[in-house]
Short mmCIF file of C-alpha atoms in Angstrom, two decimals:
data_model
loop_
_atom_site.label_atom_id
_atom_site.label_comp_id
_atom_site.label_asym_id
_atom_site.label_seq_id
_atom_site.Cartn_x
_atom_site.Cartn_y
_atom_site.Cartn_z
CA UNK G 25 4.59 22.70 -3.73
CA UNK G 26 5.90 19.25 -2.76
CA UNK G 27 9.25 17.51 -2.48
CA UNK G 28 9.35 14.54 -4.85
CA UNK G 29 11.18 11.38 -3.83
CA UNK G 30 12.05 9.50 -7.01
CA UNK G 31 13.46 6.37 -5.33
CA UNK G 32 10.78 5.37 -2.82
CA UNK G 33 10.08 1.71 -2.05
CA UNK G 34 7.57 -0.25 -0.01
CA UNK G 35 8.67 -3.05 2.31
CA UNK G 36 5.96 -5.48 1.13
CA UNK G 37 4.04 -5.66 -2.12
CA UNK G 38 0.45 -5.96 -0.91
CA UNK G 39 -1.79 -3.81 1.19
CA UNK G 40 -2.00 -5.17 4.71
CA UNK G 41 1.69 -5.67 5.57
CA UNK G 42 2.61 -2.52 3.66
CA UNK G 43 0.09 -0.35 5.51
CA UNK G 44 1.26 -1.89 8.78
CA UNK G 45 4.83 -0.84 7.95
CA UNK G 46 3.72 2.69 7.06
CA UNK G 47 1.80 3.05 10.31
CA UNK G 48 4.36 1.37 12.59
CA UNK G 49 7.78 2.10 11.08
CA UNK G 50 8.51 -1.63 11.32
CA UNK G 51 9.40 -4.26 8.74
CA UNK G 52 6.82 -6.98 8.14
CA UNK G 53 8.54 -9.67 10.21
CA UNK G 54 8.69 -7.18 13.07
CA UNK G 55 5.01 -6.15 13.13
CA UNK G 56 3.95 -9.68 12.16
CA UNK G 57 1.22 -8.81 9.64
CA UNK G 58 1.98 -11.00 6.63
CA UNK G 59 -0.88 -13.42 5.90
CA UNK G 60 -4.53 -12.90 4.94
CA UNK G 61 -5.70 -13.74 8.48
CA UNK G 62 -3.23 -11.45 10.29
CA UNK G 63 -4.39 -8.38 12.20
CA UNK G 64 -2.26 -5.51 13.49
CA UNK G 65 -1.14 -6.48 17.02
CA UNK G 66 -1.83 -4.21 19.98
CA UNK G 67 1.81 -4.60 21.05
CA UNK G 68 2.91 -2.44 18.09
CA UNK G 69 2.88 1.32 18.72
CA UNK G 70 1.40 3.06 15.69
CA UNK G 71 1.90 6.52 14.25
CA UNK G 72 -1.55 7.72 15.39
CA UNK G 73 -0.87 6.41 18.90
CA UNK G 74 2.40 8.35 19.06
CA UNK G 75 0.77 11.50 17.70
CA UNK G 76 -2.18 11.17 20.06
CA UNK G 77 0.26 10.98 22.96
CA UNK G 78 1.82 14.21 21.63
CA UNK G 79 -1.54 16.01 21.79
CA UNK G 80 -2.93 15.43 18.30
CA UNK G 81 -6.50 14.53 17.43
CA UNK G 82 -6.27 11.54 15.10
CA UNK G 83 -8.66 10.52 12.34
CA UNK G 84 -8.56 7.89 9.64
CA UNK G 85 -10.60 6.83 6.61
CA UNK G 86 -10.12 3.57 4.72
CA UNK G 87 -11.74 2.14 1.61
CA UNK G 88 -9.73 -1.09 1.39
CA UNK G 89 -11.14 -3.81 3.62
CA UNK G 90 -7.60 -5.06 4.28
CA UNK G 91 -7.11 -2.11 6.62
CA UNK G 92 -10.61 -2.00 8.10
CA UNK G 93 -11.12 -2.05 11.89
CA UNK G 94 -11.71 -5.80 11.58
CA UNK G 95 -7.93 -6.12 11.19
CA UNK G 96 -7.26 -3.62 14.02
CA UNK G 97 -6.05 -0.78 11.80
CA UNK G 98 -8.15 1.64 13.85
CA UNK G 99 -5.59 1.27 16.65
CA UNK G 100 -4.63 4.70 18.01
CA UNK G 101 -7.24 6.72 16.12
CA UNK G 102 -9.82 8.85 17.88
CA UNK G 103 -12.07 8.20 14.89
CA UNK G 104 -11.47 5.63 12.15
CA UNK G 105 -14.04 4.89 9.47
CA UNK G 106 -14.11 2.10 6.93
CA UNK G 107 -16.27 3.41 4.09
CA UNK G 108 -18.31 0.37 3.08
CA UNK G 109 -18.87 -0.24 -0.63
CA UNK G 110 -22.39 0.09 -1.93
CA UNK G 111 -24.72 -2.88 -1.91
CA UNK G 112 -26.58 -3.90 -5.01
CA UNK G 113 -29.89 -5.57 -5.79
CA UNK G 114 -31.67 -3.03 -3.61
CA UNK G 115 -30.37 -4.51 -0.37
CA UNK G 116 -29.41 -2.37 2.58
CA UNK G 117 -26.33 -3.00 4.71
CA UNK G 118 -28.10 -5.17 7.28
CA UNK G 119 -29.92 -7.45 4.87
CA UNK G 120 -26.88 -7.77 2.60
CA UNK G 121 -25.02 -9.38 5.43
CA UNK G 122 -27.47 -12.24 5.44
CA UNK G 123 -25.80 -15.26 3.95
CA UNK G 124 -28.29 -15.70 1.10
CA UNK G 125 -28.09 -12.08 0.01
CA UNK G 126 -24.31 -12.17 0.24
CA UNK G 127 -24.21 -15.28 -1.92
CA UNK G 128 -26.47 -13.73 -4.56
CA UNK G 129 -24.58 -10.44 -4.55
CA UNK G 130 -21.20 -12.13 -4.94
CA UNK G 131 -22.35 -14.25 -7.85
CA UNK G 132 -24.07 -11.39 -9.67
CA UNK G 133 -21.06 -9.09 -9.28
CA UNK G 134 -18.64 -11.82 -10.37
CA UNK G 135 -20.75 -12.65 -13.43
CA UNK G 136 -20.90 -8.97 -14.35
CA UNK G 137 -17.14 -8.62 -13.89
CA UNK G 138 -16.47 -11.63 -16.13
CA UNK G 139 -18.46 -9.85 -18.82
CA UNK G 140 -16.44 -6.67 -18.36
CA UNK G 141 -19.12 -4.84 -16.38
CA UNK G 142 -17.71 -3.39 -13.17
CA UNK G 143 -20.03 -1.11 -11.25
CA UNK G 144 -18.39 1.82 -9.42
CA UNK G 145 -18.84 1.59 -5.68
CA UNK G 146 -19.56 -2.13 -5.46
CA UNK G 147 -16.00 -3.00 -4.37
CA UNK G 148 -14.82 0.30 -2.90
CA UNK G 149 -15.85 3.93 -2.56
CA UNK G 150 -14.21 6.30 -5.03
CA UNK G 151 -12.07 9.34 -4.28
CA UNK G 152 -14.94 11.80 -4.68
CA UNK G 153 -16.91 10.02 -1.96
CA UNK G 154 -13.84 9.78 0.26
CA UNK G 155 -13.05 13.47 -0.13
CA UNK G 156 -16.54 14.44 1.03
CA UNK G 157 -15.95 12.47 4.24
CA UNK G 158 -12.49 14.00 4.72
CA UNK G 159 -13.69 17.58 4.33
CA UNK G 160 -16.53 16.90 6.76
CA UNK G 161 -14.03 15.55 9.31
CA UNK G 162 -11.73 18.55 8.88
CA UNK G 163 -14.65 20.94 9.37
CA UNK G 164 -15.43 19.31 12.71
CA UNK G 165 -11.96 19.82 14.17
CA UNK G 166 -11.24 22.44 16.79
CA UNK G 167 -8.07 24.50 17.06
CA UNK G 168 -6.04 21.59 18.45
CA UNK G 169 -3.49 20.00 16.09
CA UNK G 170 -4.78 17.06 14.12
CA UNK G 171 -3.57 14.15 12.03
CA UNK G 172 -5.70 12.64 9.27
CA UNK G 173 -4.84 9.38 7.53
CA UNK G 174 -6.65 8.23 4.41
CA UNK G 175 -6.32 5.09 2.32
CA UNK G 176 -7.78 5.77 -1.11
CA UNK G 177 -8.43 2.73 -3.31
CA UNK G 178 -8.14 4.53 -6.64
CA UNK G 179 -6.15 3.37 -8.54
CA UNK G 180 -6.85 -0.27 -7.70
CA UNK G 181 -8.77 -3.08 -9.23
CA UNK G 182 -11.60 -3.39 -10.02
CA UNK G 183 -10.61 -0.88 -12.70
CA UNK G 184 -13.26 1.14 -14.51
CA UNK G 185 -13.23 4.02 -16.92
CA UNK G 186 -13.59 7.66 -15.81
CA UNK G 187 -16.14 8.86 -16.67
CA UNK G 188 -17.84 5.51 -16.26
CA UNK G 189 -18.90 3.98 -19.57
CA UNK G 190 -20.25 0.66 -18.33
CA UNK G 191 -17.00 -1.26 -18.73
CA UNK G 192 -14.33 -2.36 -16.31
CA UNK G 193 -12.03 -5.17 -15.21
CA UNK G 194 -11.86 -7.03 -11.89
CA UNK G 195 -9.16 -9.31 -10.54
CA UNK G 196 -11.87 -11.30 -8.75
CA UNK G 197 -13.14 -12.47 -12.15
CA UNK G 198 -9.81 -12.50 -14.02
CA UNK G 199 -7.01 -13.67 -11.75
CA UNK G 200 -4.84 -14.59 -14.74
CA UNK G 201 -5.33 -12.15 -17.64
CA UNK G 202 -4.01 -12.95 -21.07
CA UNK G 203 -0.72 -11.12 -21.75
CA UNK G 204 -2.36 -9.45 -24.74
CA UNK G 205 -4.62 -7.58 -22.32
CA UNK G 206 -1.71 -5.78 -20.62
CA UNK G 207 -1.90 -2.53 -22.68
CA UNK G 208 -5.65 -2.17 -22.12
CA UNK G 209 -5.35 -2.85 -18.39
CA UNK G 210 -2.44 -0.43 -18.07
CA UNK G 211 -4.51 2.22 -19.84
CA UNK G 212 -7.40 1.67 -17.41
CA UNK G 213 -4.95 1.97 -14.51
CA UNK G 214 -3.52 5.21 -15.93
CA UNK G 215 -7.06 6.52 -16.26
CA UNK G 216 -7.70 5.78 -12.60
CA UNK G 217 -4.50 7.63 -11.66
CA UNK G 218 -5.66 10.66 -13.66
CA UNK G 219 -9.08 10.53 -11.98
CA UNK G 220 -7.54 10.34 -8.51
CA UNK G 221 -5.14 13.18 -9.35
CA UNK G 222 -8.07 15.41 -10.28
CA UNK G 223 -9.85 14.51 -7.06
CA UNK G 224 -6.73 15.26 -5.00
CA UNK G 225 -6.68 18.67 -6.66
CA UNK G 226 -10.27 19.22 -5.53
CA UNK G 227 -9.33 18.27 -1.97
CA UNK G 228 -6.46 20.76 -2.06
CA UNK G 229 -8.89 23.41 -3.32
CA UNK G 230 -11.17 22.69 -0.36
CA UNK G 231 -8.27 22.99 2.09
CA UNK G 232 -7.15 26.26 0.50
CA UNK G 233 -10.68 27.66 0.69
CA UNK G 234 -10.63 26.99 4.44
CA UNK G 235 -7.26 28.69 4.90
CA UNK G 236 -5.62 25.45 6.02
CA UNK G 237 -3.45 24.35 3.14
CA UNK G 238 -0.38 26.55 3.69
CA UNK G 239 0.19 25.30 7.24
CA UNK G 240 -0.36 21.63 6.52
CA UNK G 241 2.16 18.86 6.00
CA UNK G 242 0.73 16.54 3.33
CA UNK G 243 2.29 13.21 2.38
CA UNK G 244 1.16 11.26 -0.68
CA UNK G 245 2.40 7.73 -1.32
CA UNK G 246 1.23 4.21 -2.14
CA UNK G 247 1.27 0.86 -0.39
CA UNK G 248 2.34 -1.05 -3.52
CA UNK G 249 2.70 -0.85 -7.27
CA UNK G 250 1.07 -2.96 -9.97
CA UNK G 251 2.35 -5.44 -12.54
CA UNK G 252 1.21 -5.46 -16.16
CA UNK G 253 3.08 -8.50 -17.49
CA UNK G 254 6.54 -6.93 -17.07
CA UNK G 255 7.70 -10.22 -15.57
CA UNK G 256 5.02 -12.57 -16.83
CA UNK G 257 2.21 -11.77 -14.41
CA UNK G 258 -0.34 -9.24 -13.26
CA UNK G 259 -1.65 -7.47 -10.14
CA UNK G 260 0.52 -7.29 -6.97
CA UNK G 261 1.56 -9.20 -3.87
CA UNK G 262 3.25 -11.95 -5.89
CA UNK G 263 6.77 -10.64 -6.59
CA UNK G 264 9.27 -8.06 -5.35
CA UNK G 265 10.19 -6.59 -8.73
CA UNK G 266 10.18 -2.81 -8.89
CA UNK G 267 6.82 -2.55 -10.68
CA UNK G 268 5.31 -3.91 -7.45
CA UNK G 269 7.54 -2.25 -4.83
CA UNK G 270 8.60 1.13 -6.23
CA UNK G 271 6.01 3.80 -5.44
CA UNK G 272 5.44 7.55 -5.70
CA UNK G 273 6.20 9.71 -2.68
CA UNK G 274 5.45 13.42 -2.36
CA UNK G 275 5.92 15.49 0.81
CA UNK G 276 4.45 18.98 1.00
CA UNK G 277 5.79 20.91 4.01
CA UNK G 278 4.22 24.01 5.61
CA UNK G 279 4.61 27.09 3.41
CA UNK G 280 5.73 24.68 0.67
CA UNK G 281 9.29 24.66 2.03
CA UNK G 282 11.67 23.05 -0.48
CA UNK G 283 8.76 22.71 -2.89
CA UNK G 284 9.82 21.50 -6.32
CA UNK G 285 12.89 19.69 -4.97
CA UNK G 286 13.59 16.25 -6.42
CA UNK G 287 15.26 13.79 -4.03
CA UNK G 288 17.02 10.81 -5.55
CA UNK G 289 18.35 8.94 -2.55
CA UNK G 290 16.58 5.75 -1.46
CA UNK G 291 13.74 5.85 1.05
CA UNK G 292 11.27 3.21 2.21
CA UNK G 293 7.86 2.95 3.84
CA UNK G 294 9.23 2.40 7.33
CA UNK G 295 10.83 5.86 7.14
CA UNK G 296 7.45 7.62 7.08
CA UNK G 297 6.51 7.25 10.75
CA UNK G 298 9.82 8.43 12.29
CA UNK G 299 9.99 11.32 9.81
CA UNK G 300 6.48 12.51 10.68
CA UNK G 301 7.20 12.29 14.40
CA UNK G 302 10.47 14.18 13.96
CA UNK G 303 8.69 16.94 12.01
CA UNK G 304 6.35 17.58 14.96
CA UNK G 305 8.99 17.06 17.67
CA UNK G 306 7.31 13.92 19.01
CA UNK G 307 9.36 11.04 20.42
CA UNK G 308 9.89 7.96 18.26
CA UNK G 309 8.70 4.80 20.05
CA UNK G 310 10.96 1.84 20.69
CA UNK G 311 10.84 -0.80 18.00
CA UNK G 312 10.66 1.62 15.08
CA UNK G 313 13.14 0.48 12.42
CA UNK G 314 12.86 3.27 9.86
CA UNK G 315 15.05 6.32 9.41
CA UNK G 316 14.65 9.86 8.08
CA UNK G 317 13.22 10.48 4.62
CA UNK G 318 15.47 13.50 4.25
CA UNK G 319 18.72 11.58 4.77
CA UNK G 320 17.72 8.32 3.09
CA UNK G 321 19.18 4.85 3.36
CA UNK G 322 21.85 2.76 1.62
CA UNK G 323 19.88 -0.48 2.02
CA UNK G 324 16.23 -1.27 1.19
CA UNK G 325 14.61 -4.52 2.30
CA UNK G 326 11.28 -6.09 1.33
CA UNK G 327 9.65 -9.39 2.19
CA UNK G 328 6.55 -11.50 1.56
CA UNK G 329 5.34 -14.70 3.20
CA UNK G 330 1.81 -15.68 2.20
CA UNK G 331 -0.07 -17.97 -0.17
CA UNK G 332 2.97 -20.08 -0.97
CA UNK G 333 5.29 -17.12 -1.57
CA UNK G 334 8.37 -16.71 0.63
CA UNK G 335 10.19 -13.80 -0.97
CA UNK G 336 12.93 -11.41 0.15
CA UNK G 337 14.83 -8.65 -1.59
CA UNK G 338 17.63 -6.31 -0.70
CA UNK G 339 18.83 -3.27 -2.63
CA UNK G 340 22.31 -2.05 -1.74
CA UNK G 341 25.09 0.21 -2.96
CA UNK G 342 28.61 -0.82 -3.94
CA UNK G 343 30.21 2.58 -4.35
CA UNK G 344 27.89 4.16 -6.90
CA UNK G 345 26.77 0.81 -8.34
CA UNK G 346 23.24 -0.25 -7.36
CA UNK G 347 22.42 -3.94 -6.93
CA UNK G 348 19.22 -5.74 -6.05
CA UNK G 349 19.02 -9.35 -4.88
CA UNK G 350 15.70 -11.23 -4.89
CA UNK G 351 15.26 -14.69 -3.36
CA UNK G 352 12.25 -16.98 -3.65
CA UNK G 353 11.23 -20.35 -2.26
CA UNK G 354 11.69 -23.08 -4.86
CA UNK G 355 8.02 -24.09 -5.00
CA UNK G 356 6.61 -20.55 -5.28
CA UNK G 357 3.40 -20.30 -7.37
CA UNK G 358 4.84 -17.86 -9.91
CA UNK G 359 7.78 -20.13 -10.71
CA UNK G 360 10.26 -17.38 -9.84
CA UNK G 361 13.97 -18.21 -9.87
CA UNK G 362 15.37 -18.99 -6.40
CA UNK G 363 18.05 -16.29 -6.77
CA UNK G 364 18.03 -13.20 -8.97
CA UNK G 365 20.58 -10.38 -9.06
CA UNK G 366 20.19 -7.14 -10.99
CA UNK G 367 22.39 -4.10 -11.52
CA UNK G 368 19.38 -1.81 -11.17
CA UNK G 369 21.13 1.47 -11.99
CA UNK G 370 21.94 0.06 -15.46
CA UNK G 371 19.00 -2.35 -15.69
CA UNK G 372 16.03 -0.63 -13.98
CA UNK G 373 13.53 -3.00 -15.59
CA UNK G 374 15.28 -6.01 -14.01
CA UNK G 375 15.77 -7.98 -17.22
CA UNK G 376 19.32 -9.40 -16.99
CA UNK G 377 19.70 -11.80 -14.08
CA UNK G 378 23.38 -11.71 -13.05
CA UNK G 379 23.13 -14.38 -10.35
CA UNK G 380 25.04 -17.06 -12.27
CA UNK G 381 27.67 -14.76 -13.73
CA UNK G 382 28.39 -12.81 -10.53
CA UNK G 383 28.61 -15.32 -7.64
CA UNK G 384 30.82 -13.04 -5.53
CA UNK G 385 28.32 -10.23 -5.80
CA UNK G 386 25.51 -12.66 -4.88
CA UNK G 387 27.43 -13.63 -1.74
CA UNK G 388 27.89 -9.99 -0.75
CA UNK G 389 24.24 -9.18 -1.38
CA UNK G 390 23.16 -12.29 0.53
CA UNK G 391 25.15 -11.07 3.53
CA UNK G 392 23.28 -7.76 3.37
CA UNK G 393 19.97 -9.59 3.04
CA UNK G 394 20.69 -11.72 6.11
CA UNK G 395 21.57 -8.60 8.09
CA UNK G 396 18.26 -7.01 7.10
CA UNK G 397 16.39 -10.19 7.96
CA UNK G 398 17.97 -10.15 11.41
CA UNK G 399 16.94 -6.50 11.81
CA UNK G 400 13.40 -7.36 10.76
CA UNK G 401 13.18 -9.96 13.51
CA UNK G 402 14.48 -7.67 16.27
CA UNK G 403 11.77 -7.00 18.86
CA UNK G 404 9.34 -8.87 16.60
CA UNK G 405 5.79 -9.38 17.80
CA UNK G 406 3.26 -11.94 16.67
CA UNK G 407 0.28 -10.72 14.71
CA UNK G 408 -3.20 -11.37 16.01
CA UNK G 409 -5.08 -13.94 13.93
CA UNK G 410 -8.70 -13.30 12.95
CA UNK G 411 -11.34 -15.50 11.36
CA UNK G 412 -11.96 -15.13 7.64
CA UNK G 413 -15.68 -15.86 7.79
CA UNK G 414 -18.02 -15.67 4.78
CA UNK G 415 -18.58 -11.92 5.04
CA UNK G 416 -14.87 -11.12 5.46
CA UNK G 417 -13.92 -13.45 2.61
CA UNK G 418 -16.51 -11.79 0.36
CA UNK G 419 -15.01 -8.36 1.03
CA UNK G 420 -11.51 -9.59 0.24
CA UNK G 421 -12.64 -11.48 -2.87
CA UNK G 422 -14.32 -8.35 -4.27
CA UNK G 423 -10.99 -6.52 -4.33
CA UNK G 424 -8.99 -9.48 -5.62
CA UNK G 425 -7.28 -10.67 -2.44
CA UNK G 426 -8.93 -14.08 -2.22
CA UNK G 427 -9.63 -16.47 -5.08
CA UNK G 428 -12.58 -18.82 -4.51
#
């Protein structure tokens, strides 16, 4: 029923800046959310704010603490719920927030994870739990138009088998896996994708049973990819190679218009907000930098600036040839080369660095990168900074975003 976009890219390779770009239509330097302490600034107009102004009821559900209300991602929603993970050792929510209980819980969960025991629900709520909340929200809506945003965590570490067999793998306990573990981790990840796919099917069944599905626009995408040693590392948020920035994108229109179509032009996360607003005839706010998913773009830009990484990439066309330039600060923690150039239409796995052999092409791509950087800084706003106290740090550590 959906249109499939085969060349979709995020503008950052970890959750918080990527979600901010999806919800604002702005590049990371424009919305300002780039570091672990950054919160979405009020000065940025979000997709739910624009839809609310157009008469829509807006709801949101999140399972990743990076986009919890603590970081202001509830901005513009009539109702926005962060679904807390379960607490262990018999503690309820209130008592678990006591420092001693938090300390014990963190240590027990980390010890279990180091032994390969990852308990479902202790880091995030799974898709089945999320779907129950979504269906309940939908059932409470009146006849007015509505917009529902959901951030599933599956597939995401901690990984565990479906059905659960007592085993799993958590980044919090294994920040630097052995390369030999890549096939097993990739298989766990694939299993989580299959599980989520089945749960999405159940959600669609529920929408069809309520007579809603045919009239809905449904967009499915991701905020980042995942690395399994393709370039010598794991996880995400540390490079701008395609395994971390190329993502799925499916758009199901009302009455499944154009369903089954495969689109091969380039699109990026910042295109989602203006496309959604255009589909419902709502005005696009000032400051939005994205375009239309259905026309695509000739240039894709991504950036990171956190935890010692200062990375940029630009993908551009030279006729029908496709090039990608990646730059990195010289003291970056992954030891990435300062300049990398790939002919990605011929080398999609980004193996042959052409930077030294093609200096003219590097200069041309650098010009495009600088133009995109300038665009990213147009009308830029500063992110709000929040405190990463013990409770916040514990949430982020559980899903692999802080190493302590």
